[in-house]
mmCIF file of C-alpha atoms in Angstrom:
data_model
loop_
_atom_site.group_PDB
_atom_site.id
_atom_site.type_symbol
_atom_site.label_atom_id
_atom_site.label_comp_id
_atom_site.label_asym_id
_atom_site.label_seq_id
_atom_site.Cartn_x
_atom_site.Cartn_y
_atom_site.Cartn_z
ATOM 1 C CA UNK A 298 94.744 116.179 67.384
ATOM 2 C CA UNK A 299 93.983 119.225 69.742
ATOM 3 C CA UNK A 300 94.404 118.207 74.076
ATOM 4 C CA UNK A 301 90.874 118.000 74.985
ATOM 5 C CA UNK A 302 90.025 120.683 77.763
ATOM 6 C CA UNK A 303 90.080 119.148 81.081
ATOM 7 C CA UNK A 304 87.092 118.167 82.490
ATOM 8 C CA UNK A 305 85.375 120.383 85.127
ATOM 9 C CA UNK A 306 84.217 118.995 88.293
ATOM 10 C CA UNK A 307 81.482 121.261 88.987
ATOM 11 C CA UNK A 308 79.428 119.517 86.034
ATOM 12 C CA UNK A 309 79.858 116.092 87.721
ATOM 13 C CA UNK A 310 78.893 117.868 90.908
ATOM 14 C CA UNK A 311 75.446 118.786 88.830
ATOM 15 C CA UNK A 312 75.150 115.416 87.478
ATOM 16 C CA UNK A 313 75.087 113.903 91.264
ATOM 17 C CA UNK A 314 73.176 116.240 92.421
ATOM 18 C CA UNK A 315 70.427 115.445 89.475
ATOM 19 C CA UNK A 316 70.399 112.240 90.456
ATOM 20 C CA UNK A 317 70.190 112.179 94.265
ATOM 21 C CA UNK A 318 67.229 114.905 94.176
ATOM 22 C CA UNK A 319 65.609 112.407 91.943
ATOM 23 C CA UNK A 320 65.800 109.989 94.710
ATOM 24 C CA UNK A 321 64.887 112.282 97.405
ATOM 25 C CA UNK A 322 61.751 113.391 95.226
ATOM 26 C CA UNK A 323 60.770 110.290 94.281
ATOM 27 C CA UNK A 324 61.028 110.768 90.519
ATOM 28 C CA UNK A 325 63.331 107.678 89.862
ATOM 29 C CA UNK A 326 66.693 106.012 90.205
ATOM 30 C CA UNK A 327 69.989 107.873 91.153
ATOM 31 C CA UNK A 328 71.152 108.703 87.758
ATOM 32 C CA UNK A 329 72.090 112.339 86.214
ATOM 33 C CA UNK A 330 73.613 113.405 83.730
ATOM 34 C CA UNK A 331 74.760 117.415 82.167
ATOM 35 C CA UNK A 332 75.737 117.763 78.549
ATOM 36 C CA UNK A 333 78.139 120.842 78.059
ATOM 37 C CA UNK A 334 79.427 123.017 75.051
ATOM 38 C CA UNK A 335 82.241 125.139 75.684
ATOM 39 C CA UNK A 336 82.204 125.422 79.356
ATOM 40 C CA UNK A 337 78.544 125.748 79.162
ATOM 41 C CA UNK A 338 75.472 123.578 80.068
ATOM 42 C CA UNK A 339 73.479 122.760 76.793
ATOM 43 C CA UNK A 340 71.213 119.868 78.359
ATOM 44 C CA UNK A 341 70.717 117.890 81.697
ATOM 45 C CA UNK A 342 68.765 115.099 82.791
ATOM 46 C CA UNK A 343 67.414 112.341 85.749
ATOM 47 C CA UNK A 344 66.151 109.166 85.083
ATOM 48 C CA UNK A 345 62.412 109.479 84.246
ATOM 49 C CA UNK A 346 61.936 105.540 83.585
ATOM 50 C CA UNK A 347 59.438 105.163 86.504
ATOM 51 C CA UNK A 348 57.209 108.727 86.072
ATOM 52 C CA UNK A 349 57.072 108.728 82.614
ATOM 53 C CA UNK A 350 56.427 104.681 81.983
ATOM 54 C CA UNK A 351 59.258 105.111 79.391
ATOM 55 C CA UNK A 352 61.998 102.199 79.304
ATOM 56 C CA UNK A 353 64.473 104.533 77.417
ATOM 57 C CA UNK A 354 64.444 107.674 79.743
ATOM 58 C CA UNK A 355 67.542 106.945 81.298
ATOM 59 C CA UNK A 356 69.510 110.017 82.294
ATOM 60 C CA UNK A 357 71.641 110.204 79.528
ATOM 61 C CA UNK A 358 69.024 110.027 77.283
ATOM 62 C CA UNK A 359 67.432 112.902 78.494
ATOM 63 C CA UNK A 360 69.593 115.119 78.680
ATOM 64 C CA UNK A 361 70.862 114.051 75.165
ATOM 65 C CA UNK A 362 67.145 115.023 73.987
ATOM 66 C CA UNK A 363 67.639 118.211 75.754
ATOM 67 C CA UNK A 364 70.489 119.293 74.625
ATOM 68 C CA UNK A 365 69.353 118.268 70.849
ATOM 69 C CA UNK A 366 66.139 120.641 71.452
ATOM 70 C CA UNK A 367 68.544 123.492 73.025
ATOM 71 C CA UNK A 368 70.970 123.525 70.238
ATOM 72 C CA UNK A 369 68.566 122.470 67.354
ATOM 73 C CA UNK A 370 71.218 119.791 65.966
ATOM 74 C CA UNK A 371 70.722 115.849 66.045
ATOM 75 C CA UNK A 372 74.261 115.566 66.335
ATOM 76 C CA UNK A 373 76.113 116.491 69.701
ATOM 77 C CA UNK A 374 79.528 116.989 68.280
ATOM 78 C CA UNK A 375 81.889 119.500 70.641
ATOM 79 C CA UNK A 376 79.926 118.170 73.416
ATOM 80 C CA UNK A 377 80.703 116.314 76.636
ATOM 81 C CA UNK A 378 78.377 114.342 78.689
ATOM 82 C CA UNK A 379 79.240 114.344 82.533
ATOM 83 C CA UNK A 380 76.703 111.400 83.943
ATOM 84 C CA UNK A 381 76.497 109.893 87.886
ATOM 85 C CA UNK A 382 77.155 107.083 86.919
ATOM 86 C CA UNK A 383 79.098 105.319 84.139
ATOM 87 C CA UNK A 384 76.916 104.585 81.254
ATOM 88 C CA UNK A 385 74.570 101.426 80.435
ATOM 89 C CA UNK A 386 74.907 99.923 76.966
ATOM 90 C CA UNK A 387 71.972 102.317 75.516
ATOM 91 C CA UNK A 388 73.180 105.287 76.975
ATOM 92 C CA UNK A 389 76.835 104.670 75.522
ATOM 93 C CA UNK A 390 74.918 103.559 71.943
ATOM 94 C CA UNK A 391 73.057 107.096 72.224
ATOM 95 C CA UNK A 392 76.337 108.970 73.006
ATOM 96 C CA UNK A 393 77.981 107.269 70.214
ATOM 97 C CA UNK A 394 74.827 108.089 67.790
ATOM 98 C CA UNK A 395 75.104 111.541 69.152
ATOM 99 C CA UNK A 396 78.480 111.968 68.299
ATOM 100 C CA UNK A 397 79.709 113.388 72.151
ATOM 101 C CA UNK A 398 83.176 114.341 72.168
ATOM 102 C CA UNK A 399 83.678 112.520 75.692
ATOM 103 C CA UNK A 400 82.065 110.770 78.730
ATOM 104 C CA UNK A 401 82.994 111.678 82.256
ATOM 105 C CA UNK A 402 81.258 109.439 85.002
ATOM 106 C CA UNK A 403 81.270 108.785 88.490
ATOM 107 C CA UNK A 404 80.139 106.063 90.212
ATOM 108 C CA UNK A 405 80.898 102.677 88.063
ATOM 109 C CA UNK A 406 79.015 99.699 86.537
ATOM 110 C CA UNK A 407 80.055 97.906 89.618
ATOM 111 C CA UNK A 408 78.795 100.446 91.777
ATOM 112 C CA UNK A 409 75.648 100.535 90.389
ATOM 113 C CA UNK A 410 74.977 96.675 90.357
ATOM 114 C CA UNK A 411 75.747 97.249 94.268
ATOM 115 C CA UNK A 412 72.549 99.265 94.473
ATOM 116 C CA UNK A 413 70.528 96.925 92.453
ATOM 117 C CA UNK A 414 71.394 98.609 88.669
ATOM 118 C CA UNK A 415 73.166 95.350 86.821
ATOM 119 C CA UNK A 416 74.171 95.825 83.362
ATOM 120 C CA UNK A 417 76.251 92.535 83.361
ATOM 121 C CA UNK A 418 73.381 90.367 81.800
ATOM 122 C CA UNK A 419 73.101 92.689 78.832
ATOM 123 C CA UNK A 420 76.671 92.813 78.314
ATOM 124 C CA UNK A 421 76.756 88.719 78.211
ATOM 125 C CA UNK A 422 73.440 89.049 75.772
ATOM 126 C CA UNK A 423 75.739 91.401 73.593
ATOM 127 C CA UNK A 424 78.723 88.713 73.406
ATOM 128 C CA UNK A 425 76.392 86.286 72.529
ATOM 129 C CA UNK A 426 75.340 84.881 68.695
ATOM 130 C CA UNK A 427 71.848 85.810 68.205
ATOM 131 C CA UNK A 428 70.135 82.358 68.238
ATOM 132 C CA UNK A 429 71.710 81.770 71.684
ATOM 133 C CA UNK A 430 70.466 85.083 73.439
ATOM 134 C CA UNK A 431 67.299 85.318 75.996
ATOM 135 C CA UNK A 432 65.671 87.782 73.519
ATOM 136 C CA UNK A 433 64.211 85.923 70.464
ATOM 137 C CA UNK A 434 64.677 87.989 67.396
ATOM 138 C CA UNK A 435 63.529 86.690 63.956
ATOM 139 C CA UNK A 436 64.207 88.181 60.712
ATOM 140 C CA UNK A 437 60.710 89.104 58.488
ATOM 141 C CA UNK A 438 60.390 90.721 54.893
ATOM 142 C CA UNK A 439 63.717 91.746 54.327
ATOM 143 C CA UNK A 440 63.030 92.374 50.562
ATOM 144 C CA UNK A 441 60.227 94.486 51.229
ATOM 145 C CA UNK A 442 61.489 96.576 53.633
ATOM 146 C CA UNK A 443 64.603 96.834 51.104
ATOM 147 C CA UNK A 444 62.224 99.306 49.766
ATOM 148 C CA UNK A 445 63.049 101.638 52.511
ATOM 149 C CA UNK A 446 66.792 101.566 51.903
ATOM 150 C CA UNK A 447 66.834 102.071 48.213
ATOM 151 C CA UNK A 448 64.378 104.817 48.130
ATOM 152 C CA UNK A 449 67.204 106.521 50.781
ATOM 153 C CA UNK A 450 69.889 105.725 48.595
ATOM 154 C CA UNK A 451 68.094 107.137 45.303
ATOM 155 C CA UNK A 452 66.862 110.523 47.307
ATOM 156 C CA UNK A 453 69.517 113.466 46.780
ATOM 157 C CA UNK A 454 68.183 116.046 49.331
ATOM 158 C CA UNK A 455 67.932 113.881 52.459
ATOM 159 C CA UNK A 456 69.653 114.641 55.448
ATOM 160 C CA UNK A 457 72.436 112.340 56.144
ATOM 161 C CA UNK A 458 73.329 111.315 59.612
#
């Protein structure tokens, strides 16, 4: 396996700076993040939960969507996401789904439960069996929505992901 390149400060630098002008113009919390592809920025993003009344418009997030639209790929592979802050358990889940090379962060999941931005409860949701966690989540028409799944399976031209 090839040494990854080393990781360039001046991206976290952008990523920090994302996220305190969101602060300072009140367009949400202190989160950035900059996706790069060879040594060059591809996407970038602030948290837009607040402005844009959506839950899932976390930095990360956004700049994952951006750098989808900018390089016309759902997949983010030879990438590198360089975020504020380390990531919540949705933004990892969308790097993994995107299929980033590597996370750089700054600040930590401690830090940002410090300034009010605690991730521990959904980490002790995660560990728990389903029945037991704060979310109730029941299982409906499984055989119909089978349906779904074996159409996918019998369809040769879809895109796989």
């Amino acid at each position: 396996m090839p040494t990854p390149p080393a990781p360039n400060p001046d991206f976290l630098r952008r990523a920090i700076a994302l996220a305190t002008k969101n602060v300072v113009t009140g367009r949400g919390g202190p989160f950035g993040a900059v996706i790069t592809r060879n040594g060059e920025i591809v996407g970038e993003g602030a948290n837009s939960v607040t402005v844009t009344n959506d839950a899932t418009a976390h930095a990360e997030v956004v700049a994952i969507r951006a750098a989808c639209t900018t390089l016309k790929s759902f997949t983010l592979t030879g990438c590198e996401l360089y975020t504020s802050c380390e990531p919540c358990p949705m933004c990892l889940s969308a790097s993994y789904w995107a299929r980033l090379d590597r996370i750089y962060y700054a600040c930590s999941a401690e830090d940002a439960a410090r300034a009010g931005f605690d991730d521990a409860f959904l980490y002790a949701e995660f560990r728990k069996n389903q029945p037991d966690r704060s979310l109730p989540v029941r299982q409906l028409l499984r055989d119909e929505a089978w349906v779904s799944f074996a159409t996918w399976i019998d369809t040769p031209n879809k895109i796989e992901y």
